[in-house]
Amino acid sequence: MIIRKANSSDIKKSLDIAKTLKQWFTKEAIKNMKIDFVINNTIIVINKKEVIGFLCYNSDNGIIKLIWIGVEKEHQRKGIGKLMLDYLEKEARKIKSNYIEVETLTEKDNYKPYRLTRDFYKKYGFKKLYLKKAPKPRWDDVDVMGKKVK
Ligand SMILES: CC(C)(COP(=O)(O)OP(=O)(O)OC[C@H]1O[C@@H](n2cnc3c(N)ncnc32)[C@H](O)[C@@H]1OP(=O)(O)O)[C@@H](O)C(=O)NCCC(=O)NCCS
């Protein structure tokens, strides 16, 4: 298993993975990812020469913001997500950023796929910080979750 920064071919493959995760990512999300993956930092995991996971992040006022994460369905629950979180924490430590935040569909919403996503963040130490109300009609409320980097 290799984990490294994504090049443009890896980004295309990451988008292909995201397109298969339809329960989590809408067409609009995919459109946004195409921009976010290029402008921000994107890392990928390679298994047997194939990209199987991606994580996109940036920072704001010293806080690392996890923007997108995804693992190919058949490789989920094998520790790939954790591998990418560990990498992100290592990167954060290197530059002395001590906090990682992520926004995810609020726990008031019982949609199962995102319940599993919240379980993932909770399992690896993220705690709910606050509820962020949707800024526009038809947008979703989100929970902002955070984790201190040790
Ligand atoms: C969330 C995600 C990145 C986690 O990656 P992963 O490689 O599956 O995660 P890990 O194997 O490191 O951790 C597994 C834990 O995550 C949670 N989890 C993730 N996917 C799950 C699933 N399909 N079913 C049950 N639990 C799941 C559980 O807490 C699980 O722990 P468990 O196996 O002890 O029950 C991945 O499941 C995914 O791509 N989800 C869809 C996209 C998404 O939700 N992205 C976040 C919004 S940008």
PDB file of C-alpha atoms and ligand atoms in Angstrom:
ATOM      1  CA  MET A   1       0.000   0.000   0.000  1.00  0.00           C
ATOM      2  CA  ILE A   2       1.352   3.399  -1.013  1.00  0.00           C
ATOM      3  CA  ILE A   3       0.111   6.741   0.262  1.00  0.00           C
ATOM      4  CA  ARG A   4       1.244   9.935  -1.449  1.00  0.00           C
ATOM      5  CA  LYS A   5       0.244  13.269  -2.911  1.00  0.00           C
ATOM      6  CA  ALA A   6      -2.002  12.971  -5.966  1.00  0.00           C
ATOM      7  CA  ASN A   7      -0.923  13.864  -9.500  1.00  0.00           C
ATOM      8  CA  SER A   8      -3.424  14.780 -12.233  1.00  0.00           C
ATOM      9  CA  SER A   9      -3.951  11.171 -13.316  1.00  0.00           C
ATOM     10  CA  ASP A  10      -4.595  10.160  -9.659  1.00  0.00           C
ATOM     11  CA  ILE A  11      -7.131  12.976  -9.410  1.00  0.00           C
ATOM     12  CA  LYS A  12      -9.062  11.613 -12.395  1.00  0.00           C
ATOM     13  CA  LYS A  13      -9.091   8.171 -10.778  1.00  0.00           C
ATOM     14  CA  SER A  14     -10.204   9.647  -7.438  1.00  0.00           C
ATOM     15  CA  LEU A  15     -13.112  11.352  -9.196  1.00  0.00           C
ATOM     16  CA  ASP A  16     -14.041   8.010 -10.774  1.00  0.00           C
ATOM     17  CA  ILE A  17     -14.149   6.471  -7.289  1.00  0.00           C
ATOM     18  CA  ALA A  18     -16.239   9.376  -5.969  1.00  0.00           C
ATOM     19  CA  LYS A  19     -18.728   8.885  -8.835  1.00  0.00           C
ATOM     20  CA  THR A  20     -19.318   5.302  -7.661  1.00  0.00           C
ATOM     21  CA  LEU A  21     -20.081   6.439  -4.082  1.00  0.00           C
ATOM     22  CA  LYS A  22     -23.515   7.737  -5.074  1.00  0.00           C
ATOM     23  CA  GLN A  23     -25.028   7.409  -1.586  1.00  0.00           C
ATOM     24  CA  TRP A  24     -22.570  10.061  -0.389  1.00  0.00           C
ATOM     25  CA  PHE A  25     -21.671  12.250  -3.326  1.00  0.00           C
ATOM     26  CA  THR A  26     -24.191  14.068  -5.537  1.00  0.00           C
ATOM     27  CA  LYS A  27     -23.429  15.261  -9.065  1.00  0.00           C
ATOM     28  CA  GLU A  28     -22.901  18.726  -7.637  1.00  0.00           C
ATOM     29  CA  ALA A  29     -20.412  17.366  -5.092  1.00  0.00           C
ATOM     30  CA  ILE A  30     -18.460  15.718  -7.915  1.00  0.00           C
ATOM     31  CA  LYS A  31     -18.425  19.006  -9.827  1.00  0.00           C
ATOM     32  CA  ASN A  32     -17.024  20.751  -6.746  1.00  0.00           C
ATOM     33  CA  MET A  33     -14.456  18.010  -6.133  1.00  0.00           C
ATOM     34  CA  LYS A  34     -13.022  18.558  -9.614  1.00  0.00           C
ATOM     35  CA  ILE A  35     -12.026  22.043  -8.475  1.00  0.00           C
ATOM     36  CA  ASP A  36     -11.205  21.246  -4.845  1.00  0.00           C
ATOM     37  CA  PHE A  37      -8.877  18.336  -5.657  1.00  0.00           C
ATOM     38  CA  VAL A  38      -6.760  20.597  -7.862  1.00  0.00           C
ATOM     39  CA  ILE A  39      -6.701  23.768  -5.778  1.00  0.00           C
ATOM     40  CA  ASN A  40      -6.165  22.105  -2.375  1.00  0.00           C
ATOM     41  CA  ASN A  41      -3.994  19.226  -1.192  1.00  0.00           C
ATOM     42  CA  THR A  42      -5.080  15.778  -2.283  1.00  0.00           C
ATOM     43  CA  ILE A  43      -3.539  12.518  -1.153  1.00  0.00           C
ATOM     44  CA  ILE A  44      -4.318   9.051  -2.450  1.00  0.00           C
ATOM     45  CA  VAL A  45      -3.811   5.432  -1.478  1.00  0.00           C
ATOM     46  CA  ILE A  46      -2.580   2.952  -4.076  1.00  0.00           C
ATOM     47  CA  ASN A  47      -3.060  -0.775  -3.823  1.00  0.00           C
ATOM     48  CA  LYS A  48      -1.709  -3.047  -6.576  1.00  0.00           C
ATOM     49  CA  LYS A  49      -1.127   0.007  -8.818  1.00  0.00           C
ATOM     50  CA  GLU A  50      -4.759   1.158  -8.457  1.00  0.00           C
ATOM     51  CA  VAL A  51      -5.979   4.234  -6.621  1.00  0.00           C
ATOM     52  CA  ILE A  52      -8.421   2.997  -3.952  1.00  0.00           C
ATOM     53  CA  GLY A  53      -8.840   6.062  -1.732  1.00  0.00           C
ATOM     54  CA  PHE A  54      -8.485   9.838  -1.613  1.00  0.00           C
ATOM     55  CA  LEU A  55      -8.425  12.615   0.954  1.00  0.00           C
ATOM     56  CA  CYS A  56      -8.516  16.326   0.139  1.00  0.00           C
ATOM     57  CA  TYR A  57      -7.601  18.989   2.694  1.00  0.00           C
ATOM     58  CA  ASN A  58      -6.526  22.571   3.189  1.00  0.00           C
ATOM     59  CA  SER A  59      -6.085  24.868   6.154  1.00  0.00           C
ATOM     60  CA  ASP A  60      -7.786  27.964   7.481  1.00  0.00           C
ATOM     61  CA  ASN A  61      -6.314  30.083  10.276  1.00  0.00           C
ATOM     62  CA  GLY A  62      -3.968  27.253  11.175  1.00  0.00           C
ATOM     63  CA  ILE A  63      -6.698  24.634  11.411  1.00  0.00           C
ATOM     64  CA  ILE A  64      -6.469  21.720   8.993  1.00  0.00           C
ATOM     65  CA  LYS A  65      -9.789  21.240   7.192  1.00  0.00           C
ATOM     66  CA  LEU A  66     -10.583  17.807   5.849  1.00  0.00           C
ATOM     67  CA  ILE A  67     -12.698  18.571   2.769  1.00  0.00           C
ATOM     68  CA  TRP A  68     -13.334  15.220   1.067  1.00  0.00           C
ATOM     69  CA  ILE A  69     -12.500  11.624   1.862  1.00  0.00           C
ATOM     70  CA  GLY A  70     -13.503   8.452   0.066  1.00  0.00           C
ATOM     71  CA  VAL A  71     -12.525   4.805  -0.202  1.00  0.00           C
ATOM     72  CA  GLU A  72     -13.632   2.482  -2.991  1.00  0.00           C
ATOM     73  CA  LYS A  73     -16.624   0.473  -1.744  1.00  0.00           C
ATOM     74  CA  GLU A  74     -14.933  -2.934  -1.929  1.00  0.00           C
ATOM     75  CA  HIS A  75     -11.979  -1.646   0.119  1.00  0.00           C
ATOM     76  CA  GLN A  76     -13.998   0.045   2.859  1.00  0.00           C
ATOM     77  CA  ARG A  77     -13.619  -1.073   6.504  1.00  0.00           C
ATOM     78  CA  LYS A  78     -10.074  -2.326   5.963  1.00  0.00           C
ATOM     79  CA  GLY A  79      -8.324   0.609   7.594  1.00  0.00           C
ATOM     80  CA  ILE A  80      -7.678   2.698   4.436  1.00  0.00           C
ATOM     81  CA  GLY A  81      -9.584   5.693   5.819  1.00  0.00           C
ATOM     82  CA  LYS A  82      -7.579   5.458   9.051  1.00  0.00           C
ATOM     83  CA  LEU A  83      -4.348   5.253   7.045  1.00  0.00           C
ATOM     84  CA  MET A  84      -5.203   8.554   5.337  1.00  0.00           C
ATOM     85  CA  LEU A  85      -6.208  10.215   8.628  1.00  0.00           C
ATOM     86  CA  ASP A  86      -2.885   9.134  10.156  1.00  0.00           C
ATOM     87  CA  TYR A  87      -1.050  10.629   7.166  1.00  0.00           C
ATOM     88  CA  LEU A  88      -2.985  13.873   7.582  1.00  0.00           C
ATOM     89  CA  GLU A  89      -2.122  14.018  11.287  1.00  0.00           C
ATOM     90  CA  LYS A  90       1.538  13.488  10.476  1.00  0.00           C
ATOM     91  CA  GLU A  91       1.420  16.326   7.946  1.00  0.00           C
ATOM     92  CA  ALA A  92      -0.330  18.519  10.539  1.00  0.00           C
ATOM     93  CA  ARG A  93       2.321  17.721  13.169  1.00  0.00           C
ATOM     94  CA  LYS A  94       5.138  18.574  10.744  1.00  0.00           C
ATOM     95  CA  ILE A  95       3.794  22.092  10.292  1.00  0.00           C
ATOM     96  CA  LYS A  96       2.737  22.447  13.934  1.00  0.00           C
ATOM     97  CA  SER A  97      -0.974  22.646  13.269  1.00  0.00           C
ATOM     98  CA  ASN A  98      -2.660  21.011  16.236  1.00  0.00           C
ATOM     99  CA  TYR A  99      -6.253  20.713  15.108  1.00  0.00           C
ATOM    100  CA  ILE A 100      -8.187  18.968  12.335  1.00  0.00           C
ATOM    101  CA  GLU A 101     -11.803  19.807  11.530  1.00  0.00           C
ATOM    102  CA  VAL A 102     -14.372  18.249   9.247  1.00  0.00           C
ATOM    103  CA  GLU A 103     -17.952  19.115   8.348  1.00  0.00           C
ATOM    104  CA  THR A 104     -20.424  16.299   7.939  1.00  0.00           C
ATOM    105  CA  LEU A 105     -24.196  15.846   7.682  1.00  0.00           C
ATOM    106  CA  THR A 106     -25.630  16.575  11.139  1.00  0.00           C
ATOM    107  CA  GLU A 107     -26.491  13.721  13.491  1.00  0.00           C
ATOM    108  CA  LYS A 108     -30.052  15.067  13.508  1.00  0.00           C
ATOM    109  CA  ASP A 109     -30.238  13.580  10.022  1.00  0.00           C
ATOM    110  CA  ASN A 110     -30.592   9.827  10.236  1.00  0.00           C
ATOM    111  CA  TYR A 111     -29.541   9.032   6.631  1.00  0.00           C
ATOM    112  CA  LYS A 112     -27.640   5.780   7.112  1.00  0.00           C
ATOM    113  CA  PRO A 113     -24.633   6.306   4.813  1.00  0.00           C
ATOM    114  CA  TYR A 114     -23.686   9.454   6.691  1.00  0.00           C
ATOM    115  CA  ARG A 115     -24.327   7.781  10.044  1.00  0.00           C
ATOM    116  CA  LEU A 116     -21.514   5.413   9.054  1.00  0.00           C
ATOM    117  CA  THR A 117     -19.371   8.372   8.027  1.00  0.00           C
ATOM    118  CA  ARG A 118     -19.898  10.008  11.449  1.00  0.00           C
ATOM    119  CA  ASP A 119     -19.105   6.639  13.102  1.00  0.00           C
ATOM    120  CA  PHE A 120     -15.823   6.670  11.193  1.00  0.00           C
ATOM    121  CA  TYR A 121     -14.849  10.135  12.447  1.00  0.00           C
ATOM    122  CA  LYS A 122     -15.954   9.313  16.023  1.00  0.00           C
ATOM    123  CA  LYS A 123     -14.045   6.034  15.993  1.00  0.00           C
ATOM    124  CA  TYR A 124     -10.837   7.914  15.234  1.00  0.00           C
ATOM    125  CA  GLY A 125     -11.270  10.620  17.859  1.00  0.00           C
ATOM    126  CA  PHE A 126     -13.326  13.393  16.247  1.00  0.00           C
ATOM    127  CA  LYS A 127     -15.860  15.067  18.532  1.00  0.00           C
ATOM    128  CA  LYS A 128     -18.802  17.240  17.586  1.00  0.00           C
ATOM    129  CA  LEU A 129     -17.917  20.910  18.115  1.00  0.00           C
ATOM    130  CA  TYR A 130     -21.076  22.675  16.913  1.00  0.00           C
ATOM    131  CA  LEU A 131     -23.967  22.597  14.505  1.00  0.00           C
ATOM    132  CA  LYS A 132     -23.592  24.818  11.449  1.00  0.00           C
ATOM    133  CA  LYS A 133     -26.936  25.861  10.023  1.00  0.00           C
ATOM    134  CA  ALA A 134     -27.330  25.677   6.246  1.00  0.00           C
ATOM    135  CA  PRO A 135     -26.516  29.077   4.769  1.00  0.00           C
ATOM    136  CA  LYS A 136     -28.877  28.617   1.795  1.00  0.00           C
ATOM    137  CA  PRO A 137     -32.262  26.979   1.193  1.00  0.00           C
ATOM    138  CA  ARG A 138     -31.931  23.308   0.136  1.00  0.00           C
ATOM    139  CA  TRP A 139     -28.468  23.079   1.655  1.00  0.00           C
ATOM    140  CA  ASP A 140     -27.981  20.724   4.625  1.00  0.00           C
ATOM    141  CA  ASP A 141     -27.167  21.588   8.223  1.00  0.00           C
ATOM    142  CA  VAL A 142     -23.781  20.123   9.125  1.00  0.00           C
ATOM    143  CA  ASP A 143     -21.961  19.132  12.285  1.00  0.00           C
ATOM    144  CA  VAL A 144     -18.480  20.547  12.589  1.00  0.00           C
ATOM    145  CA  MET A 145     -16.335  17.844  14.191  1.00  0.00           C
ATOM    146  CA  GLY A 146     -12.800  18.305  15.427  1.00  0.00           C
ATOM    147  CA  LYS A 147      -9.791  16.356  16.613  1.00  0.00           C
ATOM    148  CA  LYS A 148      -6.749  17.567  18.477  1.00  0.00           C
ATOM    149  CA  VAL A 149      -3.501  16.464  16.884  1.00  0.00           C
ATOM    150  CA  LYS A 150      -1.147  14.968  19.449  1.00  0.00           C
TER     151      LYS A 150
HETATM  152  C1  LIG B   1     -15.784   7.085   5.557  1.00  0.00           C
HETATM  153  C2  LIG B   1     -14.716   6.294   4.791  1.00  0.00           C
HETATM  154  C3  LIG B   1     -13.753   7.237   4.094  1.00  0.00           C
HETATM  155  C4  LIG B   1     -13.953   5.447   5.819  1.00  0.00           C
HETATM  156  O1  LIG B   1     -12.930   4.712   5.162  1.00  0.00           O
HETATM  157  P1  LIG B   1     -12.676   3.177   5.541  1.00  0.00           P
HETATM  158  O2  LIG B   1     -11.420   2.758   4.889  1.00  0.00           O
HETATM  159  O3  LIG B   1     -13.898   2.408   5.219  1.00  0.00           O
HETATM  160  O4  LIG B   1     -12.510   3.318   7.130  1.00  0.00           O
HETATM  161  P2  LIG B   1     -11.679   2.409   8.159  1.00  0.00           P
HETATM  162  O5  LIG B   1     -11.628   1.006   7.666  1.00  0.00           O
HETATM  163  O6  LIG B   1     -10.405   3.096   8.463  1.00  0.00           O
HETATM  164  O7  LIG B   1     -12.618   2.538   9.429  1.00  0.00           O
HETATM  165  C5  LIG B   1     -13.775   1.757   9.495  1.00  0.00           C
HETATM  166  C6  LIG B   1     -14.763   2.389  10.449  1.00  0.00           C
HETATM  167  O8  LIG B   1     -15.500   3.428   9.777  1.00  0.00           O
HETATM  168  C7  LIG B   1     -16.926   3.241   9.950  1.00  0.00           C
HETATM  169  N1  LIG B   1     -17.447   2.744   8.672  1.00  0.00           N
HETATM  170  C8  LIG B   1     -16.994   3.179   7.474  1.00  0.00           C
HETATM  171  N2  LIG B   1     -17.671   2.571   6.482  1.00  0.00           N
HETATM  172  C9  LIG B   1     -18.535   1.753   7.028  1.00  0.00           C
HETATM  173  C10 LIG B   1     -19.501   0.844   6.507  1.00  0.00           C
HETATM  174  N3  LIG B   1     -19.709   0.701   5.183  1.00  0.00           N
HETATM  175  N4  LIG B   1     -20.241   0.118   7.370  1.00  0.00           N
HETATM  176  C11 LIG B   1     -20.060   0.245   8.703  1.00  0.00           C
HETATM  177  N5  LIG B   1     -19.140   1.109   9.243  1.00  0.00           N
HETATM  178  C12 LIG B   1     -18.391   1.843   8.426  1.00  0.00           C
HETATM  179  C13 LIG B   1     -17.033   2.234  11.088  1.00  0.00           C
HETATM  180  O9  LIG B   1     -16.921   2.959  12.301  1.00  0.00           O
HETATM  181  C14 LIG B   1     -15.809   1.382  10.871  1.00  0.00           C
HETATM  182  O10 LIG B   1     -15.351   0.750  12.043  1.00  0.00           O
HETATM  183  P3  LIG B   1     -15.713  -0.814  12.264  1.00  0.00           P
HETATM  184  O11 LIG B   1     -15.240  -1.539  11.050  1.00  0.00           O
HETATM  185  O12 LIG B   1     -14.955  -1.163  13.524  1.00  0.00           O
HETATM  186  O13 LIG B   1     -17.195  -0.883  12.434  1.00  0.00           O
HETATM  187  C15 LIG B   1     -15.324   5.324   3.746  1.00  0.00           C
HETATM  188  O14 LIG B   1     -16.177   4.432   4.384  1.00  0.00           O
HETATM  189  C16 LIG B   1     -16.054   6.028   2.609  1.00  0.00           C
HETATM  190  O15 LIG B   1     -15.496   6.215   1.535  1.00  0.00           O
HETATM  191  N6  LIG B   1     -17.307   6.422   2.838  1.00  0.00           N
HETATM  192  C17 LIG B   1     -18.058   7.098   1.773  1.00  0.00           C
HETATM  193  C18 LIG B   1     -17.611   8.513   1.536  1.00  0.00           C
HETATM  194  C19 LIG B   1     -17.764   9.391   2.750  1.00  0.00           C
HETATM  195  O16 LIG B   1     -18.580   9.173   3.633  1.00  0.00           O
HETATM  196  N7  LIG B   1     -16.944  10.449   2.803  1.00  0.00           N
HETATM  197  C20 LIG B   1     -17.021  11.447   3.851  1.00  0.00           C
HETATM  198  C21 LIG B   1     -17.648  12.704   3.376  1.00  0.00           C
HETATM  199  S1  LIG B   1     -16.544  13.661   2.398  1.00  0.00           S
END
